[in-house]
Amino acid sequence: MAVVSSTIEVRDLVKTFSSARALDGLDLEVAPGEVHGFLGPNGAGKSTTIRILLGLLRSTDGTATVFGLDPWRDSTDIHRRLAYVPGDVSVWPNLSGGETIDLLLRMRDLDPRATDRDRLLERFELDPTKKGRAYSKGNRQKVALVAAFAAPTDLLILDEPTSGLDPLMEQVFNECLAEHKAAGTTVLLSSHILSEVERLADRVTIIRRGRTVETGSLAELRHLRRNRVRAEVSGPVPDLAALDGVHDVVVDGRVVSASVDPAGLPPLLGALHHAGVVSLTSSPPTLEELFLDAYRSSP
Amino acid sequence: MSDRLRGTGLLLRFALRRDRILLPTWIGLLTATVVASAAATGPLYATTAERVAAAEALNASPAIVALYGPILDTSSLGELSMTKMTVLYAVFVAFMSVVVVRRHTRVEEETGRAELVGATAVGVDAPLAAAVAEAALASVVLGVLVAAGNIASGLPVTGSVLFAASWTGIGLVGAGITVLAAQLSSSARTVGFAASGTIGVLYLLRAIGDTSADWLSWLTPFGWGTRLSAWSEPRTWLLLAYPLLAGALAAGGVALRRRRDLGAGILPDRAGPAEGAPRLRDALALVWRQQGTALVGWTAGIGVMGVLMGSIVPNIGDLLDTETTRPIIEAMGGIGALQDSLVFALASVIAVVITCFGISAVTRAAGDEHDGRTETVLATATSRAGLLVAVSSAAILGSTWLLLVSGTATAIGWGRGLGAVGAALAQAPAVWVVLGVALLLLSVRSRWAVAGWAVLAAFVTLGQVGAGLELPGWVLGVSPFHHVPKYPSEAFDWRPELVLTVLAAALVSLAWWRYRARDIG
């Protein structure tokens, strides 16, 4: 191949269910080998996007490709190269966990005995002899995770994969994901757990109401957001609120604090310099602020 | 009201809301069948002599007695009108309670919804009490409608009320059986099998009792319907037996319920293998693994049923050789012809039962999709074609296998070969058409698959009441079972069979065409 194209490429994706517009021009691009965080509030369209990528739903409009293939037409070719963990795993009530894992592996044309399943069962502390109906939510999740992590694969699609796992098991999940990442697996990780995304994701896409709000590396996203600046001046406090890109100015004696757009930083620093700045702190937005901001505000 | 029952009324209203389509449909179909039968029988047998002749002809056939129970008062119009209802259709009344009680107890526990309800300020016994109350209410409403319908059709008031009460009673017994069964296993499916299996056994015991050992029929609630003798010199006290038995069963269930945890069964869950068999590698193997256990049970049940039914056929000659019945038989073409027409009649009843296996395979696929398991399967290299082929094969091949089993078993019981096997297999194209409709419903929208039951019920109702109501031929012809050649009593006609087979193939193709194009989930 001459050009290394994106593993997942979604452009202007639209999906309508009878009356509701679940996706409304969504864009998503996942580069080969990256762990891509896929974030958004409940009902934003994360699972709908993933189901379209898996060829389970047909898009109303727009394009989506996985490995350069059409997920609707070429779904089985695509599926041979990926593993999927849904957010709410349902298993067959009368099959044991071991049977379910082996079945899912064989359905991906893998031989369970040639995989890591036994080691993963131990790491996830999962009893494979229990019947499906006896598993708790966390254990059902483990069944899907063991099946997904047991063999090397080109792409992992994980839809809130750690829901129901305890912190110890989340740790195991993180290790497994890191191992696959090191082996070059591309990962689309839909998650609500910010620390998980922060630790693992190279880039993130934030969606809201079926549209992409932000996309980029965390550093880039932070850069786009306002810093919180707090300064103490020796002279009179200047009128900072009049400056472009400076917001939420609070004055308390000689201490002034404000939110600053990246573009507003030079004039702010100039004004503070003139006022005789004594001390200055500037803090980047926390992840929570970043996400809450993106979740709440209109695009 | 004690704390244990707190919230029962609320849960009952909630259950009724959830069953707002299921229960009216079920009650409506049964009531319609009763009213149609009552309305049609009167004009058909205007004089007492005609009724006696008809009743004696029915009584003379062990197969019919095995199916419907005997007619005790041959001169009674009511008893003749309700021949099929007294015992055979009472099974559907019992099943109504099985479905309702299982749906609101064990299914709720298996899905975890019971936990959600249990964590609210609702009493421990309230969900069970609400489910039983709903089944009882449905049985009573059915009874009232059936009594009113029969009276309106001109049948005697006392008989109509007593007969309807026996139906309400059998509904209560069905609920009692299910309450007990629901405590045994943590699997809703196993509970369903246990409850319907018990009803099947009770029905079978009565069939044996009615044809050979009267005392056996007194032991099963399906024998009481006949022995109540609702239409003349009734044993009204026998009506007490239903609530007594139902109460005892339910009390046993409640006692067991208190000894187990929510979600658990009295019988412990067995551990499964730690590794999957290499055979279990694709959608086909998965679906057959899922339906396999059921198929084994069905094969045994259909086999026993077939042998029993078949063994009754040869006796017909000796039993029918009486002064009154001889002319009837001669008019029908002699003993041989009568045997042949019975074999056809048996095959058509068993075919409907077998269709239920196929429909359950289709609705199971719908359940897999609803719960998200289909999504998991289709996210692997499994194609939609592979999955639909697997589901269709389980439904269609499984049913065809059961038809073969029933034909062979009937032939063994009868002692004659090809006739019974041919009669059973002649039903296959009609069964395929019904399954084709069910598959098409699944393929349009998974939630519609359950309507396959309604389609089958409609076809059966049409066949049972349509002729009596003198509906036009094209209406009767809507049911594929109407077109099955009456082999072996008539020559085998391959033309309708071919048309049905082509129609079934078209339905399955249409299903496939829709299934590949629709959203999953």
Short mmCIF file of N, CA and C in Angstrom, two decimals, chain B residues 262-318:
data_model
loop_
_atom_site.label_atom_id
_atom_site.label_comp_id
_atom_site.label_asym_id
_atom_site.label_seq_id
_atom_site.Cartn_x
_atom_site.Cartn_y
_atom_site.Cartn_z
N LEU B 262 -33.41 -14.99 45.86
CA LEU B 262 -33.90 -14.41 44.62
C LEU B 262 -32.95 -14.77 43.49
N GLY B 263 -33.51 -15.27 42.39
CA GLY B 263 -32.68 -15.60 41.24
C GLY B 263 -32.16 -17.02 41.26
N ALA B 264 -32.17 -17.68 42.42
CA ALA B 264 -31.65 -19.04 42.51
C ALA B 264 -32.80 -20.03 42.34
N GLY B 265 -32.45 -21.29 42.10
CA GLY B 265 -33.45 -22.34 42.02
C GLY B 265 -33.24 -23.33 43.14
N ILE B 266 -34.29 -24.12 43.45
CA ILE B 266 -34.14 -25.16 44.46
C ILE B 266 -33.12 -26.19 43.98
N LEU B 267 -33.19 -26.51 42.68
CA LEU B 267 -32.20 -27.41 42.11
C LEU B 267 -30.95 -26.59 41.80
N PRO B 268 -29.79 -27.04 42.27
CA PRO B 268 -28.59 -26.21 42.08
C PRO B 268 -28.18 -26.16 40.60
N ASP B 269 -27.53 -25.04 40.24
CA ASP B 269 -26.99 -24.91 38.89
C ASP B 269 -25.78 -25.82 38.75
N ARG B 270 -25.76 -26.61 37.70
CA ARG B 270 -24.58 -27.45 37.50
C ARG B 270 -23.50 -26.64 36.80
N ALA B 271 -22.25 -26.98 37.09
CA ALA B 271 -21.15 -26.30 36.42
C ALA B 271 -21.05 -26.83 34.99
N GLY B 272 -20.56 -26.00 34.10
CA GLY B 272 -20.39 -26.41 32.71
C GLY B 272 -18.93 -26.69 32.42
N PRO B 273 -18.61 -27.12 31.19
CA PRO B 273 -17.21 -27.37 30.84
C PRO B 273 -16.43 -26.06 30.79
N ALA B 274 -15.14 -26.15 31.14
CA ALA B 274 -14.30 -24.95 31.14
C ALA B 274 -13.92 -24.56 29.72
N GLU B 275 -14.00 -25.53 28.82
CA GLU B 275 -13.63 -25.24 27.43
C GLU B 275 -14.77 -25.63 26.51
N GLY B 276 -14.86 -24.93 25.41
CA GLY B 276 -15.89 -25.24 24.43
C GLY B 276 -15.45 -26.40 23.54
N ALA B 277 -16.40 -27.25 23.17
CA ALA B 277 -16.07 -28.34 22.26
C ALA B 277 -15.72 -27.75 20.90
N PRO B 278 -14.74 -28.36 20.21
CA PRO B 278 -14.34 -27.82 18.89
C PRO B 278 -15.52 -27.74 17.91
N ARG B 279 -16.49 -28.59 18.13
CA ARG B 279 -17.69 -28.60 17.29
C ARG B 279 -18.42 -27.25 17.37
N LEU B 280 -18.42 -26.68 18.57
CA LEU B 280 -19.16 -25.43 18.80
C LEU B 280 -18.36 -24.28 18.24
N ARG B 281 -18.46 -24.11 16.90
CA ARG B 281 -17.54 -23.17 16.27
C ARG B 281 -18.23 -22.11 15.42
N ASP B 282 -19.51 -22.28 15.13
CA ASP B 282 -20.16 -21.26 14.29
C ASP B 282 -21.63 -21.12 14.68
N ALA B 283 -22.31 -20.23 13.96
CA ALA B 283 -23.70 -19.93 14.30
C ALA B 283 -24.57 -21.18 14.21
N LEU B 284 -24.29 -22.03 13.21
CA LEU B 284 -25.09 -23.23 13.03
C LEU B 284 -24.98 -24.13 14.26
N ALA B 285 -23.73 -24.35 14.69
CA ALA B 285 -23.51 -25.21 15.87
C ALA B 285 -24.13 -24.58 17.11
N LEU B 286 -24.03 -23.26 17.21
CA LEU B 286 -24.56 -22.56 18.38
C LEU B 286 -26.08 -22.73 18.46
N VAL B 287 -26.76 -22.45 17.33
CA VAL B 287 -28.22 -22.54 17.33
C VAL B 287 -28.67 -23.98 17.59
N TRP B 288 -27.97 -24.94 17.01
CA TRP B 288 -28.37 -26.34 17.23
C TRP B 288 -28.06 -26.78 18.65
N ARG B 289 -27.00 -26.22 19.22
CA ARG B 289 -26.70 -26.51 20.62
C ARG B 289 -27.85 -25.97 21.50
N GLN B 290 -28.31 -24.75 21.17
CA GLN B 290 -29.38 -24.14 21.94
C GLN B 290 -30.69 -24.91 21.80
N GLN B 291 -31.02 -25.30 20.55
CA GLN B 291 -32.30 -25.98 20.32
C GLN B 291 -32.19 -27.49 20.58
N GLY B 292 -30.95 -27.98 20.63
CA GLY B 292 -30.75 -29.43 20.71
C GLY B 292 -31.44 -30.08 21.90
N THR B 293 -31.24 -29.47 23.08
CA THR B 293 -31.83 -30.04 24.29
C THR B 293 -33.35 -30.09 24.15
N ALA B 294 -33.89 -28.98 23.64
CA ALA B 294 -35.34 -28.93 23.45
C ALA B 294 -35.77 -30.00 22.46
N LEU B 295 -34.97 -30.19 21.41
CA LEU B 295 -35.36 -31.15 20.37
C LEU B 295 -35.38 -32.58 20.92
N VAL B 296 -34.42 -32.87 21.79
CA VAL B 296 -34.41 -34.21 22.39
C VAL B 296 -35.69 -34.43 23.19
N GLY B 297 -36.04 -33.44 24.02
CA GLY B 297 -37.27 -33.54 24.81
C GLY B 297 -38.50 -33.67 23.92
N TRP B 298 -38.54 -32.85 22.88
CA TRP B 298 -39.69 -32.89 21.96
C TRP B 298 -39.76 -34.25 21.26
N THR B 299 -38.58 -34.77 20.85
CA THR B 299 -38.58 -36.05 20.15
C THR B 299 -39.19 -37.12 21.04
N ALA B 300 -38.78 -37.13 22.32
CA ALA B 300 -39.33 -38.12 23.25
C ALA B 300 -40.83 -37.92 23.41
N GLY B 301 -41.26 -36.68 23.64
CA GLY B 301 -42.68 -36.40 23.85
C GLY B 301 -43.53 -36.75 22.65
N ILE B 302 -43.07 -36.31 21.47
CA ILE B 302 -43.83 -36.57 20.24
C ILE B 302 -43.84 -38.07 19.96
N GLY B 303 -42.72 -38.74 20.28
CA GLY B 303 -42.65 -40.19 20.07
C GLY B 303 -43.69 -40.92 20.90
N VAL B 304 -43.73 -40.59 22.19
CA VAL B 304 -44.70 -41.24 23.09
C VAL B 304 -46.12 -40.95 22.63
N MET B 305 -46.36 -39.67 22.31
CA MET B 305 -47.70 -39.25 21.87
C MET B 305 -48.09 -40.03 20.61
N GLY B 306 -47.15 -40.14 19.66
CA GLY B 306 -47.43 -40.82 18.41
C GLY B 306 -47.78 -42.29 18.62
N VAL B 307 -46.96 -42.98 19.44
CA VAL B 307 -47.20 -44.40 19.68
C VAL B 307 -48.57 -44.61 20.33
N LEU B 308 -48.87 -43.77 21.33
CA LEU B 308 -50.16 -43.88 22.02
C LEU B 308 -51.33 -43.67 21.06
N MET B 309 -51.24 -42.59 20.30
CA MET B 309 -52.31 -42.29 19.35
C MET B 309 -52.43 -43.42 18.33
N GLY B 310 -51.27 -43.85 17.84
CA GLY B 310 -51.29 -44.90 16.82
C GLY B 310 -51.89 -46.18 17.34
N SER B 311 -51.60 -46.51 18.60
CA SER B 311 -52.05 -47.79 19.14
C SER B 311 -53.57 -47.83 19.31
N ILE B 312 -54.18 -46.66 19.32
CA ILE B 312 -55.63 -46.61 19.47
C ILE B 312 -56.32 -46.93 18.14
N VAL B 313 -55.63 -46.62 17.06
CA VAL B 313 -56.26 -46.75 15.74
C VAL B 313 -56.78 -48.16 15.43
N PRO B 314 -55.99 -49.24 15.64
CA PRO B 314 -56.49 -50.57 15.25
C PRO B 314 -57.69 -51.03 16.07
N ASN B 315 -57.80 -50.55 17.31
CA ASN B 315 -58.91 -51.00 18.16
C ASN B 315 -60.25 -50.53 17.66
N ILE B 316 -60.20 -49.55 16.82
CA ILE B 316 -61.42 -48.87 16.41
C ILE B 316 -62.44 -49.84 15.83
N GLY B 317 -61.95 -50.85 15.10
CA GLY B 317 -62.85 -51.81 14.47
C GLY B 317 -63.72 -52.53 15.49
N ASP B 318 -63.09 -53.10 16.54
CA ASP B 318 -63.84 -53.85 17.55
C ASP B 318 -64.81 -52.93 18.29
#
